[in-house]
Short mmCIF file of C-alpha atoms in Angstrom, two decimals:
data_model
loop_
_atom_site.label_atom_id
_atom_site.label_comp_id
_atom_site.label_asym_id
_atom_site.label_seq_id
_atom_site.Cartn_x
_atom_site.Cartn_y
_atom_site.Cartn_z
CA MET A 197 -23.50 19.86 8.09
CA ILE A 198 -24.08 15.95 8.31
CA GLU A 199 -20.70 15.23 6.71
CA LYS A 200 -18.80 17.63 9.48
CA LEU A 201 -20.66 15.71 12.19
CA ASP A 202 -19.60 12.39 10.57
CA ARG A 203 -16.00 13.56 10.42
CA ARG A 204 -16.18 14.94 13.98
CA GLN A 205 -17.51 11.76 15.28
CA LYS A 206 -14.89 9.89 13.57
CA TYR A 207 -12.20 11.92 14.92
CA THR A 208 -13.79 11.49 18.45
CA ARG A 209 -13.85 7.83 18.17
CA LYS A 210 -10.32 7.69 16.79
CA VAL A 211 -9.07 9.71 19.95
CA LEU A 212 -11.14 7.65 22.44
CA LYS A 213 -10.00 4.37 20.68
CA GLU A 214 -6.29 5.85 21.08
CA SER A 215 -6.46 6.93 24.56
CA PHE A 216 -8.02 3.68 25.58
CA ILE A 217 -5.39 1.65 23.93
CA LYS A 218 -2.50 3.78 25.58
CA ARG A 219 -4.29 3.02 29.05
CA MET A 220 -4.50 -0.85 28.18
CA GLN A 221 -0.98 -0.92 27.38
CA GLU A 222 -0.42 -0.05 31.15
CA LYS A 223 -3.05 -2.33 32.84
CA PRO A 224 -6.01 -4.55 32.34
CA LEU A 225 -9.26 -3.61 31.08
CA SER A 226 -11.09 -4.01 34.40
CA ALA A 227 -8.77 -1.37 35.87
CA ILE A 228 -9.42 1.40 33.01
CA THR A 229 -11.75 4.17 33.87
CA ILE A 230 -13.86 6.22 31.54
CA LYS A 231 -12.59 9.48 33.33
CA GLU A 232 -8.80 8.39 32.56
CA VAL A 233 -9.77 7.60 28.84
CA CYS A 234 -11.76 10.70 28.58
CA GLU A 235 -8.79 12.96 30.22
CA SER A 236 -5.99 11.52 28.06
CA ALA A 237 -8.42 12.17 24.74
CA ASP A 238 -9.24 15.69 25.92
CA ILE A 239 -13.03 14.74 25.50
CA ASN A 240 -15.60 15.13 28.35
CA ARG A 241 -17.63 12.03 29.57
CA SER A 242 -20.86 13.33 27.94
CA THR A 243 -19.30 13.04 24.70
CA PHE A 244 -17.94 9.52 25.53
CA TYR A 245 -21.52 8.38 26.58
CA SER A 246 -22.93 9.60 23.17
CA HIS A 247 -20.64 7.12 21.71
CA TYR A 248 -20.44 4.05 24.03
CA LYS A 249 -22.28 2.94 26.89
CA ASP A 250 -19.29 2.13 28.97
CA ILE A 251 -15.70 1.19 28.65
CA TYR A 252 -16.26 -2.45 28.04
CA ASP A 253 -18.72 -1.45 25.12
CA LEU A 254 -15.62 0.86 23.67
CA ALA A 255 -13.31 -2.10 23.97
CA PHE A 256 -16.01 -4.70 22.43
CA GLN A 257 -16.25 -2.45 19.45
CA ILE A 258 -12.63 -1.90 18.76
CA GLU A 259 -12.27 -5.88 18.79
CA ASP A 260 -15.36 -6.29 16.70
CA ASN A 261 -13.93 -3.99 14.12
CA ILE A 262 -10.73 -6.16 14.07
CA ILE A 263 -12.65 -9.42 13.86
CA GLU A 264 -14.72 -7.86 10.81
CA ASP A 265 -11.49 -6.72 8.87
CA ILE A 266 -9.89 -10.03 9.59
CA SER A 267 -13.11 -12.10 8.41
CA ALA A 268 -13.19 -9.96 5.41
CA THR A 269 -9.49 -10.65 4.54
CA LEU A 270 -9.88 -14.24 5.07
CA SER A 271 -13.09 -14.66 3.03
CA ALA A 272 -11.28 -12.61 0.09
CA TYR A 273 -9.32 -15.88 -0.89
CA ASN A 274 -10.13 -18.93 -2.79
CA TYR A 275 -9.43 -21.99 -0.24
CA SER A 276 -8.71 -24.35 -3.83
CA LYS A 277 -5.65 -22.21 -4.66
CA ASN A 278 -2.71 -23.45 -2.55
CA GLU A 279 -0.70 -20.25 -3.55
CA GLU A 280 -3.35 -18.07 -2.08
CA ALA A 281 -2.63 -19.36 1.59
CA LEU A 282 0.79 -17.20 1.67
CA GLN A 283 -0.97 -14.22 0.19
CA MET A 284 -3.96 -14.60 2.82
CA THR A 285 -1.42 -14.80 5.75
CA GLU A 286 0.67 -11.96 4.40
CA LYS A 287 -2.30 -9.85 3.94
CA LEU A 288 -3.60 -10.44 7.55
CA LEU A 289 0.09 -9.62 8.81
CA GLU A 290 0.06 -6.20 6.92
CA TYR A 291 -3.26 -5.63 8.56
CA ILE A 292 -1.88 -6.30 11.93
CA ALA A 293 1.37 -4.25 11.22
CA GLU A 294 -0.87 -1.12 10.05
CA ASN A 295 -2.91 -1.47 13.32
CA ARG A 296 0.22 -2.39 15.35
CA ASP A 297 -0.73 -0.46 18.71
CA SER A 298 -4.42 -2.05 18.91
CA CYS A 299 -3.15 -5.32 17.81
CA GLN A 300 -0.11 -5.72 20.03
CA THR A 301 -2.33 -4.53 22.96
CA LEU A 302 -5.37 -6.85 22.55
CA PHE A 303 -3.20 -9.92 21.94
CA SER A 304 -0.87 -9.09 25.07
CA GLU A 305 -1.54 -10.15 28.57
CA HIS A 306 -3.77 -7.37 29.08
CA GLY A 307 -5.82 -8.12 26.41
CA ASP A 308 -9.30 -9.87 26.59
CA PRO A 309 -8.89 -13.48 26.44
CA ARG A 310 -12.27 -14.04 24.75
CA PHE A 311 -11.16 -11.67 21.92
CA GLN A 312 -8.15 -13.76 21.56
CA LYS A 313 -10.15 -17.01 21.47
CA LYS A 314 -12.52 -15.37 18.90
CA VAL A 315 -9.38 -14.60 16.40
CA MET A 316 -8.44 -18.20 17.10
CA MET A 317 -11.78 -19.84 16.39
CA LEU A 318 -11.96 -17.45 13.07
CA ALA A 319 -8.56 -18.84 12.03
CA HIS A 320 -9.54 -22.39 12.79
CA THR A 321 -12.82 -21.92 10.65
CA HIS A 322 -10.98 -20.86 7.65
CA LEU A 323 -8.08 -23.39 7.98
CA LEU A 324 -10.74 -26.15 8.07
CA LYS A 325 -12.05 -24.95 4.71
CA THR A 326 -8.31 -25.15 3.43
CA LEU A 327 -7.64 -28.60 4.85
CA GLU A 328 -11.04 -29.87 3.46
CA VAL A 329 -10.25 -28.56 -0.04
CA GLU A 330 -6.56 -29.26 -0.38
CA ASN A 331 -6.12 -32.45 1.85
CA THR A 332 -8.66 -35.18 1.02
CA ASN A 333 -6.25 -37.61 2.33
CA VAL A 334 -6.23 -36.16 5.69
CA PRO A 335 -7.98 -38.29 8.31
CA TYR A 336 -10.92 -37.40 10.77
CA ASN A 337 -8.60 -35.40 12.93
CA SER A 338 -8.06 -32.48 10.36
CA GLU A 339 -10.27 -30.32 13.03
CA TYR A 340 -7.26 -30.94 15.45
CA LEU A 341 -4.69 -30.10 13.23
CA SER A 342 -6.47 -27.02 12.32
CA LEU A 343 -6.58 -26.07 15.96
CA TYR A 344 -3.04 -26.84 16.16
CA ILE A 345 -1.96 -24.64 13.35
CA ALA A 346 -4.21 -21.76 14.15
CA ASN A 347 -3.22 -21.86 18.05
CA GLY A 348 0.37 -21.98 16.87
CA SER A 349 0.25 -19.19 14.23
CA ILE A 350 -1.61 -16.90 16.77
CA HIS A 351 1.41 -17.46 19.26
CA VAL A 352 3.93 -16.66 16.45
CA VAL A 353 2.07 -13.33 15.79
CA GLN A 354 2.02 -12.30 19.35
CA HIS A 355 5.73 -13.15 19.80
CA TRP A 356 6.41 -11.12 16.59
CA LEU A 357 4.51 -8.27 18.07
CA LYS A 358 6.13 -8.65 21.41
CA SER A 359 9.53 -8.61 20.11
CA GLY A 360 9.03 -5.47 17.90
CA MET A 361 8.16 -6.83 14.51
CA LYS A 362 11.73 -7.15 13.18
CA GLU A 363 10.79 -9.43 10.37
CA SER A 364 8.48 -8.28 7.55
CA PRO A 365 4.74 -9.36 7.44
CA LYS A 366 5.93 -11.25 4.32
CA GLU A 367 8.73 -13.32 6.27
CA ILE A 368 6.59 -14.12 9.04
CA ALA A 369 3.79 -15.19 6.47
CA GLU A 370 6.22 -17.48 5.01
CA LEU A 371 7.29 -19.20 8.19
CA ILE A 372 3.39 -19.84 9.32
CA THR A 373 2.90 -21.14 6.09
CA LYS A 374 5.97 -23.45 6.05
CA LEU A 375 5.26 -24.44 9.52
CA ALA A 376 1.38 -25.36 8.78
CA LYS A 377 2.41 -27.41 5.71
CA ARG A 378 5.16 -29.51 7.56
CA GLY A 379 2.14 -30.10 10.09
CA LEU A 380 0.19 -31.38 7.04
CA SER A 381 3.18 -33.46 5.73
CA SER A 382 3.32 -35.61 9.00
CA PHE A 383 0.16 -37.06 7.47
CA SER A 384 1.69 -38.05 4.39
CA ASP A 385 3.81 -41.44 3.73
CA THR A 386 6.86 -39.58 3.73
CA PRO A 387 9.22 -40.00 7.16
CA PRO A 388 8.92 -37.04 9.81
CA MET A 389 11.88 -34.55 9.64
CA PHE A 390 12.27 -34.67 13.35
CA SER A 391 12.06 -37.33 15.67
CA ILE A 392 10.74 -36.85 19.38
#
């Protein structure tokens, strides 16, 4: 009986989440009502309230699940191994591709900027660890470099999602990794590739 209830609860949360994401593709979070989410999901309001306090609680839980998944993926890699940077980036992009509707919507103009900032800061924290391990010659501004790379990477992913994900996760991972390494190479003794 408990297993059936768990399955039913998972199903209810799944259809509410899908309904919410569809609404969010059309309008901002502040304009979405519980009534329309419930109608689209074919769930009554009392069932909604047995799972979530309000529409913001639903949004935050979806965002928190994505943040937890991204954090777990980032934590699974060894920052002292250079070849793992590409694997980690590819794995993250595969996760984004598998959760395309949610990620595309949450990273769009209708998405919560606080969620986008949380993802950026998570990426920034993990990039700093990589920079500290791999590049002892990078000066005090490795924090700025990390912010630059994290912001740029997130914008690349946003564009990839918005333009229909024509490239594979591996291709985008290779692009992001190459761009990040070019940023790092500007701190070496080699002349820059581009002049401004």
